[in-house]
Tab-separated table of C-alpha atoms in Angstrom:
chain	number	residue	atom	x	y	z
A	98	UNK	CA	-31.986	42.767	39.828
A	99	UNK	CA	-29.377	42.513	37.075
A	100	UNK	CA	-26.440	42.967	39.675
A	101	UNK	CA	-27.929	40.476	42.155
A	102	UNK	CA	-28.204	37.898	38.840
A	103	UNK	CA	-24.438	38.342	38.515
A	104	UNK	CA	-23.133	38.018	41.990
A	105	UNK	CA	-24.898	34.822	42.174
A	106	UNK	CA	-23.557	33.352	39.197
A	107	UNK	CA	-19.982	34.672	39.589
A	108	UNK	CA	-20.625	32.947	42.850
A	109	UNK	CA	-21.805	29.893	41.387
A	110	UNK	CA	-19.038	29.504	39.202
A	111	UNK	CA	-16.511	27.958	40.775
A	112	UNK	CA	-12.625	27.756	39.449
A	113	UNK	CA	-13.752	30.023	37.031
A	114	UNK	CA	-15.289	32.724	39.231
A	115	UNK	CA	-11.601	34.783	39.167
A	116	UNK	CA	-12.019	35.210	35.282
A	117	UNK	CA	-15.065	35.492	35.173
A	118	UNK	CA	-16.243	38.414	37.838
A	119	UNK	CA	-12.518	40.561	36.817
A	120	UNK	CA	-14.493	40.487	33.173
A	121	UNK	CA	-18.517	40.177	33.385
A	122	UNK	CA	-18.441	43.074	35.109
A	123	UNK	CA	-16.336	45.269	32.620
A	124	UNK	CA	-18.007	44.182	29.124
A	125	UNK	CA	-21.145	44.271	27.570
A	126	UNK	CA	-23.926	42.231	28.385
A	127	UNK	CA	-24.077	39.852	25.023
A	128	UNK	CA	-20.266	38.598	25.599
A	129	UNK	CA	-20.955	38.309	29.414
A	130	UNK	CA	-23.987	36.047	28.435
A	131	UNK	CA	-21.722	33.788	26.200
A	132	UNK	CA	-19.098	33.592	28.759
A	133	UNK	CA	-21.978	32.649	31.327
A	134	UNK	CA	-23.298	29.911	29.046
A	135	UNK	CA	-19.267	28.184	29.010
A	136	UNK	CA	-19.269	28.085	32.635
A	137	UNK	CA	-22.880	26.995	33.343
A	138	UNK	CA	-22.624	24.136	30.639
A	139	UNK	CA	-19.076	22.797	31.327
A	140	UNK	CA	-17.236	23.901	34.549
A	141	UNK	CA	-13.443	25.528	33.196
A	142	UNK	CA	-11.320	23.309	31.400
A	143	UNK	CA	-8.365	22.621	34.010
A	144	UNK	CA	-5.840	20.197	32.785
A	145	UNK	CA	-2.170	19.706	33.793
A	146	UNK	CA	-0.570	22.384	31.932
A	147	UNK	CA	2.808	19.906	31.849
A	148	UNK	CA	0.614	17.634	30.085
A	149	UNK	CA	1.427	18.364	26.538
A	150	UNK	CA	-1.868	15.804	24.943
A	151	UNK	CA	-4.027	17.098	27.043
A	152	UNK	CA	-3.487	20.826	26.837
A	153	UNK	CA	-3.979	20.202	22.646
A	154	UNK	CA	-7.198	18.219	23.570
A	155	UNK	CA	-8.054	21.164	25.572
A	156	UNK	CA	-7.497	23.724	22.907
A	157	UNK	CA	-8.994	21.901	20.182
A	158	UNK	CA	-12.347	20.864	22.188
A	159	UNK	CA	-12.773	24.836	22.935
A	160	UNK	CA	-11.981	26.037	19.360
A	161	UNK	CA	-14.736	23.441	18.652
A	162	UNK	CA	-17.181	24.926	21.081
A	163	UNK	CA	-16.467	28.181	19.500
A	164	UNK	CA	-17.215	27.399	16.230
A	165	UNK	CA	-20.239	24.976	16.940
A	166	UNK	CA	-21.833	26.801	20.118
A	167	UNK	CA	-21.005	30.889	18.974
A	168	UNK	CA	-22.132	30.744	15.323
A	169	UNK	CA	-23.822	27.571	15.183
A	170	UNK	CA	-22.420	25.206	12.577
A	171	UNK	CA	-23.779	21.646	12.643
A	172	UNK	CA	-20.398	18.929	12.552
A	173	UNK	CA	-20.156	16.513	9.704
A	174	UNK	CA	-19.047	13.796	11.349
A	175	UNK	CA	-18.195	12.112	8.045
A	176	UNK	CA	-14.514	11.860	8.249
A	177	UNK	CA	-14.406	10.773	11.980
A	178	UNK	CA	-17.237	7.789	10.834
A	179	UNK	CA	-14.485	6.719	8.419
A	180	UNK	CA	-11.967	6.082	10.889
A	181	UNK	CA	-14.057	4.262	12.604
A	182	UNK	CA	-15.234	1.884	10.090
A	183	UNK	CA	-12.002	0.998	9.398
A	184	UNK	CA	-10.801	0.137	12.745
A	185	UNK	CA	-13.803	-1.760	13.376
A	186	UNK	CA	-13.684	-3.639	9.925
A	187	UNK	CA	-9.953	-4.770	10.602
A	188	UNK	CA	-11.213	-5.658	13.989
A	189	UNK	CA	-13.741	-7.894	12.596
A	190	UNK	CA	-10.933	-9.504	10.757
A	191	UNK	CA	-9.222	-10.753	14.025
A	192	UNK	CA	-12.717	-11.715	15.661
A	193	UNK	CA	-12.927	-13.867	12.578
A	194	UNK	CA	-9.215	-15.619	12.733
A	195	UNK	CA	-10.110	-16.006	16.811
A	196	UNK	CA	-12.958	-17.764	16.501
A	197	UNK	CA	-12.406	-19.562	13.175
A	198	UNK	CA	-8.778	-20.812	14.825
A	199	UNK	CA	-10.261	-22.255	17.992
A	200	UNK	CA	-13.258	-23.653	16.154
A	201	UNK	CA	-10.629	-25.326	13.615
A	202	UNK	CA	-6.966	-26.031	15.114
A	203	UNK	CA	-4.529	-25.130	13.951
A	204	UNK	CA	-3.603	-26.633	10.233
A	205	UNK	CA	-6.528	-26.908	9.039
A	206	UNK	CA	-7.397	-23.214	9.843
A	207	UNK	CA	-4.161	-22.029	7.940
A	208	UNK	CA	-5.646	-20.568	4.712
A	209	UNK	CA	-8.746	-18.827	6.656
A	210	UNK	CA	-5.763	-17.279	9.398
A	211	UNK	CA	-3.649	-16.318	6.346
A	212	UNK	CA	-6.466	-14.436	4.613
A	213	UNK	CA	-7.296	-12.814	7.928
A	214	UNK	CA	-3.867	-11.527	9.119
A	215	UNK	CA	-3.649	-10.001	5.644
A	216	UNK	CA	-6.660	-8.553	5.344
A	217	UNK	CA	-5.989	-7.257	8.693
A	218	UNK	CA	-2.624	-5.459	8.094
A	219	UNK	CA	-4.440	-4.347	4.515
A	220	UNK	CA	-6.820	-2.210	6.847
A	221	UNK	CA	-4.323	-0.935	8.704
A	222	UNK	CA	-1.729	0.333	5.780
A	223	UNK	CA	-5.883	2.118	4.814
A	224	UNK	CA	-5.656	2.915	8.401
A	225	UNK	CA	-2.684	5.119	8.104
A	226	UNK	CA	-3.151	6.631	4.913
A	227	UNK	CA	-6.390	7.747	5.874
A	228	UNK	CA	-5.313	9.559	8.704
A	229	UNK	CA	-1.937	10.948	7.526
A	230	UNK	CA	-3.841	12.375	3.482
A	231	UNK	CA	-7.199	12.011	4.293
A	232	UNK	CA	-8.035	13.455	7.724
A	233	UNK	CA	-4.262	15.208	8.187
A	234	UNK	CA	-4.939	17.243	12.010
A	235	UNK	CA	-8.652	18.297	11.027
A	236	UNK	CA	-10.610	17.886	13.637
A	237	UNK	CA	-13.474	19.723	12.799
A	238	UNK	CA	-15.751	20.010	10.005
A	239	UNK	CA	-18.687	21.968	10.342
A	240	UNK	CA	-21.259	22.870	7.878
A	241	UNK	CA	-22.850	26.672	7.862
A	242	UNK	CA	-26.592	26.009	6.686
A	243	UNK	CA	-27.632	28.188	3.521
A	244	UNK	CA	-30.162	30.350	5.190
A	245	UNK	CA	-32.172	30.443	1.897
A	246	UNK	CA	-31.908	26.557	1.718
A	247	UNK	CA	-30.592	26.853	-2.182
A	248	UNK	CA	-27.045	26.919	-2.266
A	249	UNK	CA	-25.088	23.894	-0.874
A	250	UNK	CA	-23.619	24.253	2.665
A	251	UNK	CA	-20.399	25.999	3.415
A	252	UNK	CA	-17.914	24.126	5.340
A	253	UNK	CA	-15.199	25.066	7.865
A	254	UNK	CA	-12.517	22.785	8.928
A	255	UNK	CA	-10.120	23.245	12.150
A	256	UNK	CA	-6.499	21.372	12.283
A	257	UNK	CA	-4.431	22.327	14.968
A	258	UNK	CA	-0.235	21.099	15.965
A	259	UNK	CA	1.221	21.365	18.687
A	260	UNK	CA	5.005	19.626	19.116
A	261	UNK	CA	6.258	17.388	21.750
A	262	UNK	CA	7.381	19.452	24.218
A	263	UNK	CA	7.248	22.707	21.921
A	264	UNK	CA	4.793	25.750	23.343
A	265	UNK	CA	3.731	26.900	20.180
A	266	UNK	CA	-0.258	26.342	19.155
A	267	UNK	CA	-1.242	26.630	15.376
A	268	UNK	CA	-4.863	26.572	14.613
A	269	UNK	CA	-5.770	26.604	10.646
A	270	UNK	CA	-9.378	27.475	9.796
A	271	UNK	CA	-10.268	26.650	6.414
A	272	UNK	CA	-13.313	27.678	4.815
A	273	UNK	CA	-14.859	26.321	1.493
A	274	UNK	CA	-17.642	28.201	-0.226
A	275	UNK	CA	-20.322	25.815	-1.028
A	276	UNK	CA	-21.260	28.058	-4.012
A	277	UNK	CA	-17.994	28.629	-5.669
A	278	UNK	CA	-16.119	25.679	-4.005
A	279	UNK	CA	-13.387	27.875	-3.689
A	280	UNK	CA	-10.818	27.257	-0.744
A	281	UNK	CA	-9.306	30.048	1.583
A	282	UNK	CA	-7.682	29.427	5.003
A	283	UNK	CA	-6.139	31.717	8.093
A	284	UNK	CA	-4.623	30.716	11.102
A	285	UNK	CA	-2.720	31.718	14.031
A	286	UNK	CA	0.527	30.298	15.994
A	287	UNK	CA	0.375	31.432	19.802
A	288	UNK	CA	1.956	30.096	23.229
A	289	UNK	CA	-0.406	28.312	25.295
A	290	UNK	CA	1.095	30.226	27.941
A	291	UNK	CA	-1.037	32.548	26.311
A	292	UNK	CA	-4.344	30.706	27.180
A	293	UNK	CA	-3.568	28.683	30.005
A	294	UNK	CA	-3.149	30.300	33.650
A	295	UNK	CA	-0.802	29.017	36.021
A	296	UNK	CA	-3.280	26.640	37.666
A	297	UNK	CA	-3.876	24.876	34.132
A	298	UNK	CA	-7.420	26.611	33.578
A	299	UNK	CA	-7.933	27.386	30.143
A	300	UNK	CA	-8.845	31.269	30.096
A	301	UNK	CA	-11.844	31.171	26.953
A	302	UNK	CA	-11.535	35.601	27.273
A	303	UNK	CA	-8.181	35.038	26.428
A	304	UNK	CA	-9.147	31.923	23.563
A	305	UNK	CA	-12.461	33.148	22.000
A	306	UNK	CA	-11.466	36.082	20.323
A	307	UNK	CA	-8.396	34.747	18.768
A	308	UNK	CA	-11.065	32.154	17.301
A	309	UNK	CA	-13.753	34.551	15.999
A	310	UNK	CA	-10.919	36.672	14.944
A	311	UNK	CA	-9.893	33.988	12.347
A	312	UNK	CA	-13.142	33.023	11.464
A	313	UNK	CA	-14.175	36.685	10.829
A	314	UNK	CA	-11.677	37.190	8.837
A	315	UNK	CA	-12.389	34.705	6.366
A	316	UNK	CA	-16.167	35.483	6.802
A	317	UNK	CA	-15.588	38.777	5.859
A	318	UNK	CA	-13.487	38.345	2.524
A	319	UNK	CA	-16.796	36.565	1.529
A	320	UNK	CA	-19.286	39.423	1.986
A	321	UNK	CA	-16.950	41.888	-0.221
A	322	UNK	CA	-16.743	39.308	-2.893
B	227	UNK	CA	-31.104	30.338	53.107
B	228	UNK	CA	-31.274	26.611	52.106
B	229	UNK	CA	-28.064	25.187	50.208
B	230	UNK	CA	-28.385	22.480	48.193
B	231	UNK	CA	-25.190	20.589	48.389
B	232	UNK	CA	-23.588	17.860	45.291
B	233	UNK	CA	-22.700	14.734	47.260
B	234	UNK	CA	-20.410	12.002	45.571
B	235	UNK	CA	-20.367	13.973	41.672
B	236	UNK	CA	-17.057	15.626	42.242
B	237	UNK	CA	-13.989	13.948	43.314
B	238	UNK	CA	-11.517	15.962	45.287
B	239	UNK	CA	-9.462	18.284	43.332
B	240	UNK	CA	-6.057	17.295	44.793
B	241	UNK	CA	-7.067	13.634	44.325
B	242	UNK	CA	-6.423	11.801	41.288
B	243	UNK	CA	-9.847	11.771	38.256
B	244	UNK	CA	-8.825	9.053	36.263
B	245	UNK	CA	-12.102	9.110	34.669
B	246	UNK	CA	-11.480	12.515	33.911
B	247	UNK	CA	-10.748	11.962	29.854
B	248	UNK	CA	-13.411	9.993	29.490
B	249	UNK	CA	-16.339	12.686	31.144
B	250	UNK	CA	-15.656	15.104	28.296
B	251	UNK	CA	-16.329	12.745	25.636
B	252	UNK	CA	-19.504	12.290	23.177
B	253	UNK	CA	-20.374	8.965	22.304
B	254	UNK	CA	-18.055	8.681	19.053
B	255	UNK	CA	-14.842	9.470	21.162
B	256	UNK	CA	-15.896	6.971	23.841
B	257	UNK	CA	-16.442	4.147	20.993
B	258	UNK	CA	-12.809	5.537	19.518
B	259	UNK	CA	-11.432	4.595	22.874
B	260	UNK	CA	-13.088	1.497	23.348
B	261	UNK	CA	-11.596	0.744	19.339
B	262	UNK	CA	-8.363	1.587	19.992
B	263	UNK	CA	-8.297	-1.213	22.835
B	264	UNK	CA	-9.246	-3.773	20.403
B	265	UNK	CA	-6.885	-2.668	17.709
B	266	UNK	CA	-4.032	-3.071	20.052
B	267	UNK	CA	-5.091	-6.622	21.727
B	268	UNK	CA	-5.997	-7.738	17.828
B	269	UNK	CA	-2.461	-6.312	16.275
B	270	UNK	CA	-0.919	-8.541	19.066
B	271	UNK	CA	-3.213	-11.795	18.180
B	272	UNK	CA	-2.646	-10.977	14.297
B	273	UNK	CA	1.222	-10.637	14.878
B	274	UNK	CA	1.102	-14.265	16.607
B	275	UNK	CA	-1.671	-15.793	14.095
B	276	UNK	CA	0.564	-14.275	11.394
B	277	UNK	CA	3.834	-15.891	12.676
B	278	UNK	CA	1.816	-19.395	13.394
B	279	UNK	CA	1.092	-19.359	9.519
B	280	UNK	CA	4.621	-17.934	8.497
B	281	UNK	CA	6.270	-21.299	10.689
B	282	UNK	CA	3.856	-23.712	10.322
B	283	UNK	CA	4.628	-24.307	13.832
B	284	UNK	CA	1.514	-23.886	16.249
B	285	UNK	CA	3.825	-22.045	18.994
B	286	UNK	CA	6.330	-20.603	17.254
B	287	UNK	CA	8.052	-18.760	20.194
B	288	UNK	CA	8.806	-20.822	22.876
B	289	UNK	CA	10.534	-20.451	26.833
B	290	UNK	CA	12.803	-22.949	27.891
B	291	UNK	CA	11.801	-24.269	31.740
B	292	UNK	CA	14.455	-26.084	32.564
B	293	UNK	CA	17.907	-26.722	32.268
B	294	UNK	CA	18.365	-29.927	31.074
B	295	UNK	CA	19.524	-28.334	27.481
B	296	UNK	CA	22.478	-26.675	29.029
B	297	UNK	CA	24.858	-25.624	28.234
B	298	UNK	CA	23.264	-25.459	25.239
B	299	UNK	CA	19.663	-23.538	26.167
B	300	UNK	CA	19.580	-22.109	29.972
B	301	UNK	CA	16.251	-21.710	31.520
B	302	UNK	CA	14.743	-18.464	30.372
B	303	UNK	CA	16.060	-18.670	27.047
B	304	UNK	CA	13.829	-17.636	24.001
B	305	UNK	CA	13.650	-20.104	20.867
B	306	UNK	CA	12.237	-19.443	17.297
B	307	UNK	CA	10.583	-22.633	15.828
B	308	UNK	CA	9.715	-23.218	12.647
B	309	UNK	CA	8.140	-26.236	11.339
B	310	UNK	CA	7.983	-27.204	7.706
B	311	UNK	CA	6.792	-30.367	6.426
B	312	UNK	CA	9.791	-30.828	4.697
B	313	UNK	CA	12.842	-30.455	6.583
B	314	UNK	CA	13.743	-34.161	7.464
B	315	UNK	CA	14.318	-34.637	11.246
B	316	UNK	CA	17.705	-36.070	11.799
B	317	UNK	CA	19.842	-37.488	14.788
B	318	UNK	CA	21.490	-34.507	16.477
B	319	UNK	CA	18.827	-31.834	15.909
B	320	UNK	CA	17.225	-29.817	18.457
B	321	UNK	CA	13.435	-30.605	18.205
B	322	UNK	CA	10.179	-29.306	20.733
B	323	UNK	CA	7.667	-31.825	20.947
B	324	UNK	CA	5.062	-31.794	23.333
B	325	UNK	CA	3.871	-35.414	24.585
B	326	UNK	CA	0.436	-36.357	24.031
B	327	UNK	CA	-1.902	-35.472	26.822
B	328	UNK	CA	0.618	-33.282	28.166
B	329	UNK	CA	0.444	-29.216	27.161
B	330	UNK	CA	3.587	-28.029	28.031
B	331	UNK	CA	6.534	-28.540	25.234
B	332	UNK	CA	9.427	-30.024	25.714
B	333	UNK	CA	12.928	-28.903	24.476
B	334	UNK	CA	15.482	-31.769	23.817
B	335	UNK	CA	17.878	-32.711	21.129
B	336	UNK	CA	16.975	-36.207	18.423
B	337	UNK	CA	19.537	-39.239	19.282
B	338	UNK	CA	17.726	-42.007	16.997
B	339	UNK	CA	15.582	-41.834	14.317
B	340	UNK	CA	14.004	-45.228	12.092
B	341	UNK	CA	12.675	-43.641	8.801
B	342	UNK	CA	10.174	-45.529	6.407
B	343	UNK	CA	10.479	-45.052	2.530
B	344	UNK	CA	7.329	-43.390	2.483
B	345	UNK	CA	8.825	-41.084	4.697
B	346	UNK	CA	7.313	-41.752	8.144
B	347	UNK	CA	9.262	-41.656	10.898
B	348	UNK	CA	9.938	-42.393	14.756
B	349	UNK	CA	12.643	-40.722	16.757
B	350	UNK	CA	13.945	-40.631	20.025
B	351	UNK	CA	14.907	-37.629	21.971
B	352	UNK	CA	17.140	-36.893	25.540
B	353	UNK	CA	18.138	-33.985	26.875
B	354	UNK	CA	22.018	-32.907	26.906
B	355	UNK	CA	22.040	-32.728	29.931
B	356	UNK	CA	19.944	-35.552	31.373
B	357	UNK	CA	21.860	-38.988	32.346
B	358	UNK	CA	18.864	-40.940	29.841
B	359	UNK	CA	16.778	-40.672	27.310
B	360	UNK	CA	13.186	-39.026	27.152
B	361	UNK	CA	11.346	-42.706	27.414
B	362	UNK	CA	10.152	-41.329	31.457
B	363	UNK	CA	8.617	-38.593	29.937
B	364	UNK	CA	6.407	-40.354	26.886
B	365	UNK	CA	2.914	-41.684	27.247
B	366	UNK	CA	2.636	-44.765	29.279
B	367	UNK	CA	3.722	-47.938	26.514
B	368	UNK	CA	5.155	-45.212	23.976
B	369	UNK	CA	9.001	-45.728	22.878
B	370	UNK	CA	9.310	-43.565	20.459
B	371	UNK	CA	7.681	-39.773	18.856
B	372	UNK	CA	6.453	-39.031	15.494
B	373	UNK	CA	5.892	-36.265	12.953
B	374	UNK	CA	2.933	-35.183	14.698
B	375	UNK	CA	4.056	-34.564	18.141
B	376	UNK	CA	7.095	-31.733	16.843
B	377	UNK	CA	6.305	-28.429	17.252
B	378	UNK	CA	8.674	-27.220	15.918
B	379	UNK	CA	12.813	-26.766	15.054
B	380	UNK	CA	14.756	-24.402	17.422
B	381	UNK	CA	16.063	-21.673	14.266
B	382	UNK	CA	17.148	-19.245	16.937
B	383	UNK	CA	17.213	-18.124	19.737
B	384	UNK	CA	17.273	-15.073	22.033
B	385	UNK	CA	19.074	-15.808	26.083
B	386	UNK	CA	17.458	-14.091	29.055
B	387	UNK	CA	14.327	-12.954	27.584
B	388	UNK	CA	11.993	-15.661	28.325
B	389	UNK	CA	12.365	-14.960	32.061
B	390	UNK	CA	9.660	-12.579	32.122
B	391	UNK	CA	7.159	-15.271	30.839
B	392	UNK	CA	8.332	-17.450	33.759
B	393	UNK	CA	7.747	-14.719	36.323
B	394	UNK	CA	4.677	-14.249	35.090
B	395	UNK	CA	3.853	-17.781	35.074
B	396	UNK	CA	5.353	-18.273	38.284
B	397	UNK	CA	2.895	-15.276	40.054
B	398	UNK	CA	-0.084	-15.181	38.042
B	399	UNK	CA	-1.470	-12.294	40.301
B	400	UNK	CA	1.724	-10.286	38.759
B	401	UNK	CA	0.561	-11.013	35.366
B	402	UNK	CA	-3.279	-10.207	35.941
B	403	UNK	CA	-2.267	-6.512	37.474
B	404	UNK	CA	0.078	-5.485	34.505
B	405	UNK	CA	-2.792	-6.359	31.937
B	406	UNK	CA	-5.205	-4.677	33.991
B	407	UNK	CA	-3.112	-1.678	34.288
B	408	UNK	CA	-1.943	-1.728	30.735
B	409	UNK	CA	-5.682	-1.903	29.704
B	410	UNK	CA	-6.735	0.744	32.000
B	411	UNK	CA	-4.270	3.140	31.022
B	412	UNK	CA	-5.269	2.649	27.304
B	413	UNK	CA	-9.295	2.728	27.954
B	414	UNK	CA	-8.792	5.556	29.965
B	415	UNK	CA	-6.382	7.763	28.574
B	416	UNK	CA	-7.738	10.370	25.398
B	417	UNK	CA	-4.970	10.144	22.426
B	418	UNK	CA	-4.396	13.156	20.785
């Protein structure tokens, strides 16, 4: 029974079904259910591997999937809700000049336009330092829920780089205790060549234990203090 | 054995997914997208509202169409305009007025002007290189312009540049595609 279950879904899988039957078959059953899960859910991240945006967006989205599917943190969309308001206050700022301009021509409109275009170039100097001090490359915050539902929530953050044109990856996890507030980060700097096969398939056996391996090891430095 | 086969919910993988980026986003990133649009089209409206205010003048970049400037201005020639309230308007200055019930300005340079004490005034205007003056091209029964048909004072001016705008202008269809690509491309594409 088990063996037919797998041939059909290694079948089933599609661009993935290389990976996936060269490994289901040689691990345990737990990781082999994870892996099934990724492929069932989303097909395989393929991407152009030339494309150096996407192959970030790539790595980042999975890291994310990691972190939120595999130990199931809940994201704080907090800081991401702040970049929007911003961009869609300064937006309301032109709106206003449009429609105040062709309600008004043009002199008389001249203080209201003024106010706006400043206003509007005020948001965007908030713009920018907001995402260069505030949000820096996170792009994940995720809270771990106190299982006894006393202490506040821990949180882990993810910021990745990757250079124009460069091959090397860095992933930072941070983790901050909700108890102790106290701070502590790892991370890892790898070749996407690494994760990547030659069709531009991201290979997750390849990604997912570089992942827990960082957050394990801040996890664990917790449970000895 | 009865296959059930997907029909129309995956495109071809040699062909082109443009829609790819957007699939793989939640509804915040999709919003993000749709923002990002807007901030570009309203940095370019703010740029151009914010120059209108900084001139005074309610086109401050303008094309030359024709040559009757040269050699002065050439068709296709980009000219900064500003136009405060109190730089006097003199004989031998290069004005743009646009003539009422007409929308397109006109480039020429001032030959006479009759100034009042209170400091109203009516000019004339002729291009350098037309054989007479502008009188053809004024409202039917007007002989002379006024304060409020300037658009501005040529400050500078930058040669060659404008021809885009007349290409443009010229095919419209040309125009429409290159926005509509340029907005695609930016609706469509995920920024890292």
């Amino acid at each position: 029974m088990a063996a037919a279950g797998q041939g059909g879904r290694s079948g089933g899988g599609g661009g993935g079904s290389g990976a996936g039957g060269g490994y289901s078959s040689g691990t345990g059953s737990g990781r082999s259910g994870l892996l099934d899960k990724w492929k069932i859910d989303d097909k395989p991240v393929k991407i152009d591997k030339w494309d150096g945006s996407a192959v970030k967006n790539s790595l980042d989205d999975s890291a994310k999937k990691v972190l939120l599917e595999k130990y199931k943190y809940v994201e704080n969309f907090g800081l991401i809700d702040g970049r929007l308001t911003i961009c869609t206050i300064s937006c309301f700022f032109a709106i206003v000049a449009l429609i105040w301009d062709y309600m008004h021509p043009f002199p008389e409109s001249k203080p209201v336009l003024a106010l706006c275009v400043i206003s509007y170039f005020v948001m965007m100097g908030i713009l920018t330092i907001y995402t260069s001090y505030k949000e820096k490359s996170i792009f994940l915050v995720a809270h771990r829920k106190d299982p006894t539902g006393m202490d506040p929530d821990d949180i882990w953050q993810l910021s990745s780089s990757l250079k124009r044109f460069d091959d090397q990856y860095t992933l930072k996890l941070t983790f901050i205790s909700g108890r102790t507030k106290q701070q502590r980060e790892a991370e890892f700097t790898r070749s996407i060549a690494k994760f990547f096969d030659h069709s531009g398939t991201l290979v997750m056996d390849a990604y997912e234990p570089e992942i827990s391996r960082l957050h394990d090891s801040l996890a664990t430095e917790r449970k000895i203090k | 054995m009865v296959r059930a086969g997907v029909v129309g919910t995956q495109l071809p993988t040699s062909g082109l997914d443009i829609f790819g980026d957007l699939r793989k986003m939640n509804k915040r990133q999709l919003y993000y997208q749709v923002l990002n649009f807007a901030m570009i089209v309203s940095s370019a409206l703010m740029i151009w509202k914010g120059l209108i205010v900084l001139t005074g003048s309610e086109s401050p970049i303008v094309v030359v169409l024709s040559g009757s400037m040269e050699p002065a201005f050439h068709r296709g020639d980009l000219l900064f305009l500003t136009n405060f309230r109190e730089d006097p308007i003199r004989a031998g200055e290069i004005v743009v007025f646009k003539v009422e019930g007409r929308d397109i300005p006109i480039v020429h340079r001032v030959i006479k002007v009759h100034e009042k004490d209170n400091g109203d005034i009516k000019f004339l205007t002729k291009g350098d290189n037309n054989e007479v003056d502008d009188r053809g091209l004024y409202k039917e029964g007007q002989n002379w312009l006024e304060k409020k048909d300037v658009v501005g004072r040529a400050r500078g001016f930058l040669p060659y540049v404008g021809m885009v705008t007349i290409i443009m202008n010229d095919y419209p269809k040309f125009k429409y595609a290159l926005l509509a690509v340029m907005g695609a491309y930016v609706l469509l594409k995920r920024e890292s």
